[in-house]
Amino acid sequence: MAKDRVTVIDIARAAGVSKSTVSLVLQASPLVNETTRAKVNAVIRDLGYVYNRGAANLRQSNSKSKIIGIVVNDLTNSFFAELAVGVDMVVQSAGYVQFLANTAESVDRQREVISSMREHGISGLILSPARGTDANDLKPLVASGIPVVNVVRQVAGAKVSSLISDNHAGMRDAVRHLAGLGHHCIAFLGGFPDTAVFNERLQGYRDALSDMDLALHDELVVSSAPSRAGGVAAIERALLLRERPTAAVCFNDAVAFGVCDGLRAHRLDPGEDFAVIGFDDVIEAQTAVPALTTISVDPQGMGRRAAQLLLKQINAGRADAEAIVSSVRLVVRQSCGAAIDKRERLSLL
Amino acid sequence: MAKDRVTVIDIARAAGVSKSTVSLVLQASPLVNETTRAKVNAVIRDLGYVYNRGAANLRQSNSKSKIIGIVVNDLTNSFFAELAVGVDMVVQSAGYVQFLANTAESVDRQREVISSMREHGISGLILSPARGTDANDLKPLVASGIPVVNVVRQVAGAKVSSLISDNHAGMRDAVRHLAGLGHHCIAFLGGFPDTAVFNERLQGYRDALSDMDLALHDELVVSSAPSRAGGVAAIERALLLRERPTAAVCFNDAVAFGVCDGLRAHRLDPGEDFAVIGFDDVIEAQTAVPALTTISVDPQGMGRRAAQLLLKQINAGRADAEAIVSSVRLVVRQSCGAAIDKRERLSLL
DNA sequence: TGACAAATTTGGAACGTTCCAATTATTTTG
DNA sequence: CAAAATAATTGGAACGTTCCAAATTTGTCA
């Protein structure tokens, strides 16, 4: 097995030029003569040279490493998997490679992986912070001038850019749609109450209810883990309420799928007997049966935009924090059913 | 913003020792006196020093970089997302960090990301090869002595370790179970016929049928994309057959979910009117309604084992290729229904 | 052809670490 | 207490690249 690395010096020797020249052709500099460039490139191929970015990086400590980090709080959630794919797309085509780490909502883990990434010299970081992340956790990073873009969740007080979706407006639109279909008793299911995202969505729910002059009962808000299993649990509890809801907006699509599962377990037909709206529009939402009405967030697009924002900051050398809230739209499919009162619906059309 | 890096020399100066000593404490060497160690560590904290792995790595080119690469063919498939999580778990706790890239089944993309990873000096690679990957694509990598572990799919002729699941036995067990429940007409749904995995599973299906003395009709094998949407399409076609199947084994869980969706669209109740078995046991399989009977592959565990195997090879310096086929087990849940003939089922118990 | 400009090429000196051999400080021992 | 042994520290010289200033080659023009 080829043991010792081929270096720029080996190339130089074999091609009969100096290492400086080889370095120039590696950087595709216009300074070098075409014929020598060709010769050097040929040797590079022949010897199977592989560029050592570590060494290069050491010298030119300014422009950095061509590595970006992305750390998410739950990779098993397909929302984040798709987000990562979106990020990967744009960083890959910009010649970067991504460190991807999963924190599983552990701040400790998060601290570890971020510091490990720093040691490796990432040029930027895309972060979906674990629950309980403090602004101080990001302090050293931003102080060292490494651009950071927060996605999905914000960290109060951190001076970093963020890209989050319009949780308030999305949930408001969902509730309005259900109310427009004639539902009076609408539950809010799933999610952990100690997150900003939860509260933004909840506020959208509340505001829509009061806009539509519907009463707001606290027991209609049932929190749970933001997962399929959590959705099952939440609908179980909701179905036991005195005033039983006829519709629900869910914290996210995973919860919504769980809610559909739970309904079926009770011999209720989601979309017919009970209206369900999700949030995120993950890829399965359109192919599920019934197809899920949901708030489209386009996680992959979000990943792409986050990556673009980050690359912009990296290239700008030093970009100041900007907070982007990306708009969101209701995608009506089958799971929210038709209007309760058909005549009313006809009159609306 | 702190512009210039703090180096080992700055630490040395501030602590009144030599850079060599600082280096020793960084490596937790037993050679250094406890009091100096404490002093140096204090200074390290105070100055906010961050270790430069690139530089370190340059010097000790033998033991490598503490980076492992993982490239998968479809991160949006939760099977691979979970695999990645499993890998992440073990590499993270071994002090490594992972480059994660998604090839979306493109060999070109795959070649690019692998070579990019090489330039960054990965110490090992876990690869779920894109369709059409050739042994030659891996040649230079293995020639340079970097350990590679293939997962999920094998690459014919490549001298690398592999960890794949027992596709043949898994599918065989699934079919036997259905036959045992009294089904005579069992379809095989989903998957691309030009992959090794497909053919191994198909063979398991065929062998089981002939074991059970059931006829084998080619039209009962309906290929499709290995996705939820593909599953919908496959069951659509299967339901049109003259001899309509009463049960199906599916290429994977995603297909199986799609099949359930498609059945419901036809007012058929999966688990009651039609038996469905998946393959993989992704996390949603147990919470779905009906819970999915499936072949458990434990993607996360597979990721963990792949990572362990890789780390073993990395530490061993040079381990020879071993092919592990990991056993697999049938997990019976609701989607495959009860026995067709209840009396027969009672007699079996 | 000589002088000057432009185009190419080239030796070091970095970059931040580790390692080796060598030095100095501290103990132990006969 | 000197000598030997042990513990702790330390200056360079690497590692593979880029960058700078300087050197060399080539081309142009009068």
mmCIF file of C-alpha atoms in Angstrom, chain B residues 14 17 25 44 74 76 120 129 160-161 185 199 201 205 211 222 245 253 287 290 296 300 309 324 333 344:
data_model
loop_
_atom_site.group_PDB
_atom_site.id
_atom_site.type_symbol
_atom_site.label_atom_id
_atom_site.label_comp_id
_atom_site.label_asym_id
_atom_site.label_seq_id
_atom_site.Cartn_x
_atom_site.Cartn_y
_atom_site.Cartn_z
ATOM 1 C CA ALA B 14 2.113 33.556 29.590
ATOM 2 C CA VAL B 17 7.243 27.536 30.300
ATOM 3 C CA VAL B 25 -0.027 19.105 28.813
ATOM 4 C CA ILE B 44 -5.224 27.930 28.466
ATOM 5 C CA ASP B 74 -30.194 9.152 0.330
ATOM 6 C CA THR B 76 -33.969 11.962 3.111
ATOM 7 C CA HIS B 120 -9.215 16.939 4.432
ATOM 8 C CA PRO B 129 -22.512 3.490 -2.201
ATOM 9 C CA VAL B 160 -13.202 -3.237 1.628
ATOM 10 C CA SER B 161 -15.083 -4.385 4.665
ATOM 11 C CA CYS B 185 -51.032 -15.215 -3.182
ATOM 12 C CA ASN B 199 -32.151 -9.181 -5.828
ATOM 13 C CA ARG B 201 -34.548 -9.881 -1.081
ATOM 14 C CA TYR B 205 -39.058 -14.305 -1.497
ATOM 15 C CA ASP B 211 -40.204 -23.968 0.239
ATOM 16 C CA VAL B 222 -43.906 -5.192 -8.894
ATOM 17 C CA PRO B 245 -52.841 -10.877 -3.922
ATOM 18 C CA ASP B 253 -40.734 0.225 5.224
ATOM 19 C CA THR B 287 -46.074 3.884 16.207
ATOM 20 C CA PRO B 290 -51.608 -0.194 12.048
ATOM 21 C CA SER B 296 -35.962 -5.384 11.926
ATOM 22 C CA GLN B 300 -29.049 2.962 14.251
ATOM 23 C CA LEU B 309 -15.722 -1.761 12.867
ATOM 24 C CA ILE B 324 -20.244 -9.084 8.057
ATOM 25 C CA ARG B 333 -47.144 -6.225 14.616
ATOM 26 C CA GLU B 344 -56.022 -22.816 11.670
#
